[in-house]
PDB file of C-alpha atoms in Angstrom:
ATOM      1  CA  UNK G   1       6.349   2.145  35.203  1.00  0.00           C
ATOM      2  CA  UNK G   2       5.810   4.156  37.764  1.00  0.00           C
ATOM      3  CA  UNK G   3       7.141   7.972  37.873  1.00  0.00           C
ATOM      4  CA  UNK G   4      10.725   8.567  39.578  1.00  0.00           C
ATOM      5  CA  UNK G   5      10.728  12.076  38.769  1.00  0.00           C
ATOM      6  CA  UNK G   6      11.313  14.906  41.428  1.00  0.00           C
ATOM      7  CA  UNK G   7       7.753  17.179  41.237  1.00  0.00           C
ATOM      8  CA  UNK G   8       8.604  20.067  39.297  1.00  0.00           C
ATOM      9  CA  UNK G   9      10.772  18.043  37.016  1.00  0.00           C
ATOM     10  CA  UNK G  10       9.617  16.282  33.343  1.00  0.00           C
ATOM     11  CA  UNK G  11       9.632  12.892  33.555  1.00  0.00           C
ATOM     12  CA  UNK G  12      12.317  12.129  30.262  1.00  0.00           C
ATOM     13  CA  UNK G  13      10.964   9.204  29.706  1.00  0.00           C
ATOM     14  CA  UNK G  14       7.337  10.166  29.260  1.00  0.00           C
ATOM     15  CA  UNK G  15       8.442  12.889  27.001  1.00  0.00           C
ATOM     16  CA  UNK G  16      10.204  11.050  24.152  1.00  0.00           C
ATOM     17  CA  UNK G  17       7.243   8.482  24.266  1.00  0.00           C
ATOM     18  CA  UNK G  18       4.420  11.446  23.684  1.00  0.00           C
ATOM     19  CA  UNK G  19       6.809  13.116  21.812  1.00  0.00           C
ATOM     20  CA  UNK G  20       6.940  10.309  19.317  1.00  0.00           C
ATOM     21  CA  UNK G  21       3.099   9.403  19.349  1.00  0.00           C
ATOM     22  CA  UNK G  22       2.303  12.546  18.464  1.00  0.00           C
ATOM     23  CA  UNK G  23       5.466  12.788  15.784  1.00  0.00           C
ATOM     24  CA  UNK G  24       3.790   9.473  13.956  1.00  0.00           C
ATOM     25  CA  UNK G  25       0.152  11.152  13.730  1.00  0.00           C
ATOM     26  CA  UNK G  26       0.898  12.005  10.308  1.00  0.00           C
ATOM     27  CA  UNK G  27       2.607   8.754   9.288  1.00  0.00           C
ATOM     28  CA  UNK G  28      -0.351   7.256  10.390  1.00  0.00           C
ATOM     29  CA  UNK G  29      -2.488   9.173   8.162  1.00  0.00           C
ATOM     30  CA  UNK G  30      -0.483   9.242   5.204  1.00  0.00           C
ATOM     31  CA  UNK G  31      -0.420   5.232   5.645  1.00  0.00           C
ATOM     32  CA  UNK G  32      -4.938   5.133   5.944  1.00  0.00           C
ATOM     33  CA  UNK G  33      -4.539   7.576   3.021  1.00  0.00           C
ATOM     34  CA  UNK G  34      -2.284   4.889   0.809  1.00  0.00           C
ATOM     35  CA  UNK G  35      -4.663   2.249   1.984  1.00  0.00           C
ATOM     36  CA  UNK G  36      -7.837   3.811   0.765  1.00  0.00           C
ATOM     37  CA  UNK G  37      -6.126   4.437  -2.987  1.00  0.00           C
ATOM     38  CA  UNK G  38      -4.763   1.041  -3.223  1.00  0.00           C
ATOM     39  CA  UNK G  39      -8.192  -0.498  -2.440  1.00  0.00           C
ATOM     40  CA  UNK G  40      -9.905   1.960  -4.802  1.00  0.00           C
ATOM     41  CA  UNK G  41      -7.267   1.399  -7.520  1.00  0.00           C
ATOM     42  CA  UNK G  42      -8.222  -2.367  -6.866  1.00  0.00           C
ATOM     43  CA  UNK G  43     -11.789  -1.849  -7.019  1.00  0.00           C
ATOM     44  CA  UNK G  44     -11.578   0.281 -10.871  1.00  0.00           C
ATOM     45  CA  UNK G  45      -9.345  -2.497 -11.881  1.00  0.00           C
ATOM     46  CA  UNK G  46     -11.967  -5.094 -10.947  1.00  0.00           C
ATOM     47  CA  UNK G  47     -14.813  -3.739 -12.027  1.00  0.00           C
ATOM     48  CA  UNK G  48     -14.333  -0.919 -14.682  1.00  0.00           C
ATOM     49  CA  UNK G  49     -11.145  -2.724 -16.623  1.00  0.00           C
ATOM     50  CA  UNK G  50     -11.983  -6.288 -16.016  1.00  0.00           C
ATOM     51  CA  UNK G  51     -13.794  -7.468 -18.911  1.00  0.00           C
ATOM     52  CA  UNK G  52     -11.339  -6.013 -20.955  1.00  0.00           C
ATOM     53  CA  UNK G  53      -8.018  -7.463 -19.767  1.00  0.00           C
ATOM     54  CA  UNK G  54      -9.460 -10.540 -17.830  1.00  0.00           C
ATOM     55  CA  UNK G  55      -7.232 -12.031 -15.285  1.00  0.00           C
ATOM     56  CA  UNK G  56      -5.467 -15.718 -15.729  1.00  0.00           C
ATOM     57  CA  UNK G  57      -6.236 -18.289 -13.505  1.00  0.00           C
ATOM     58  CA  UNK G  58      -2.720 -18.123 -11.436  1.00  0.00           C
ATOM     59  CA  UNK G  59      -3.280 -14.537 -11.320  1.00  0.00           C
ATOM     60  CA  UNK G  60      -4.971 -12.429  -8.359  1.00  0.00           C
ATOM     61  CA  UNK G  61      -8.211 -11.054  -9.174  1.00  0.00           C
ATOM     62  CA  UNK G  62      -6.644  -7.550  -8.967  1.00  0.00           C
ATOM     63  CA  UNK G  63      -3.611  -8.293 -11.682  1.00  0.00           C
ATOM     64  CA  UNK G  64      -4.344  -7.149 -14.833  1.00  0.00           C
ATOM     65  CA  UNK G  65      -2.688  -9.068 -17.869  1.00  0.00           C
ATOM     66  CA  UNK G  66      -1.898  -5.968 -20.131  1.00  0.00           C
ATOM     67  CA  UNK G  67      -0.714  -7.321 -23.990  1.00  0.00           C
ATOM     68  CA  UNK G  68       2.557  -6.344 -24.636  1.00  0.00           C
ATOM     69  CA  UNK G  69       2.799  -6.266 -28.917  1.00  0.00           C
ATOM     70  CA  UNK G  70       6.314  -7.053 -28.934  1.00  0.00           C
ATOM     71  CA  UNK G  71       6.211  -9.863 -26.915  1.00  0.00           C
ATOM     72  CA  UNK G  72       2.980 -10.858 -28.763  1.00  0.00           C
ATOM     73  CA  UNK G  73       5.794 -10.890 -32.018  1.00  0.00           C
ATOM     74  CA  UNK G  74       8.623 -12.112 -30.535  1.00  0.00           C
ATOM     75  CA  UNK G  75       6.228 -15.513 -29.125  1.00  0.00           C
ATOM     76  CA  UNK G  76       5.214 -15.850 -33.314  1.00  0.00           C
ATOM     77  CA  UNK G  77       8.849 -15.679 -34.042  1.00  0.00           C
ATOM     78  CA  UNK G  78       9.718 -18.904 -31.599  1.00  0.00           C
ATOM     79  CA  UNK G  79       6.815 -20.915 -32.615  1.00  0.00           C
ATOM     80  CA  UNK G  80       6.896 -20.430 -36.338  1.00  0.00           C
TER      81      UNK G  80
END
């Protein structure tokens, strides 16, 4: 788009749009920052917590089955 502006005078448009690039820098950041935890959460859960709570087969490799005791008593209850 090409600049209407008199000289001397901000271009509005061109404003608000560096305005807001600048404004989402730290979005941006926060969001690579949330990426990198979630992967490394992933990555312990794989690897450090996996053979002890292995995954089912209709789970993701990431989704930990953690027992639940009263569930564990509650299934007894039904089937006994």
């Amino acid at each position: 788009m090409a600049c209407t502006a008199t000289p001397g005078v901000p271009d509005f448009e061109r404003t608000v749009s560096t305005f807001l690039d600048l404004a989402s820098i730290p979005w941006e950041y926060a969001r690579a920052i949330h990426g990198w935890q979630e992967e490394w959460a992933r990555f312990c859960a794989h690897f450090c917590m996996g053979s002890a709570f292995p995954p089912h087969a209709h789970e993701a490799r990431w989704q930990l089955e953690i027992p639940d005791p009263i569930a564990a008593e509650a299934e007894q209850d039904l089937f006994a």
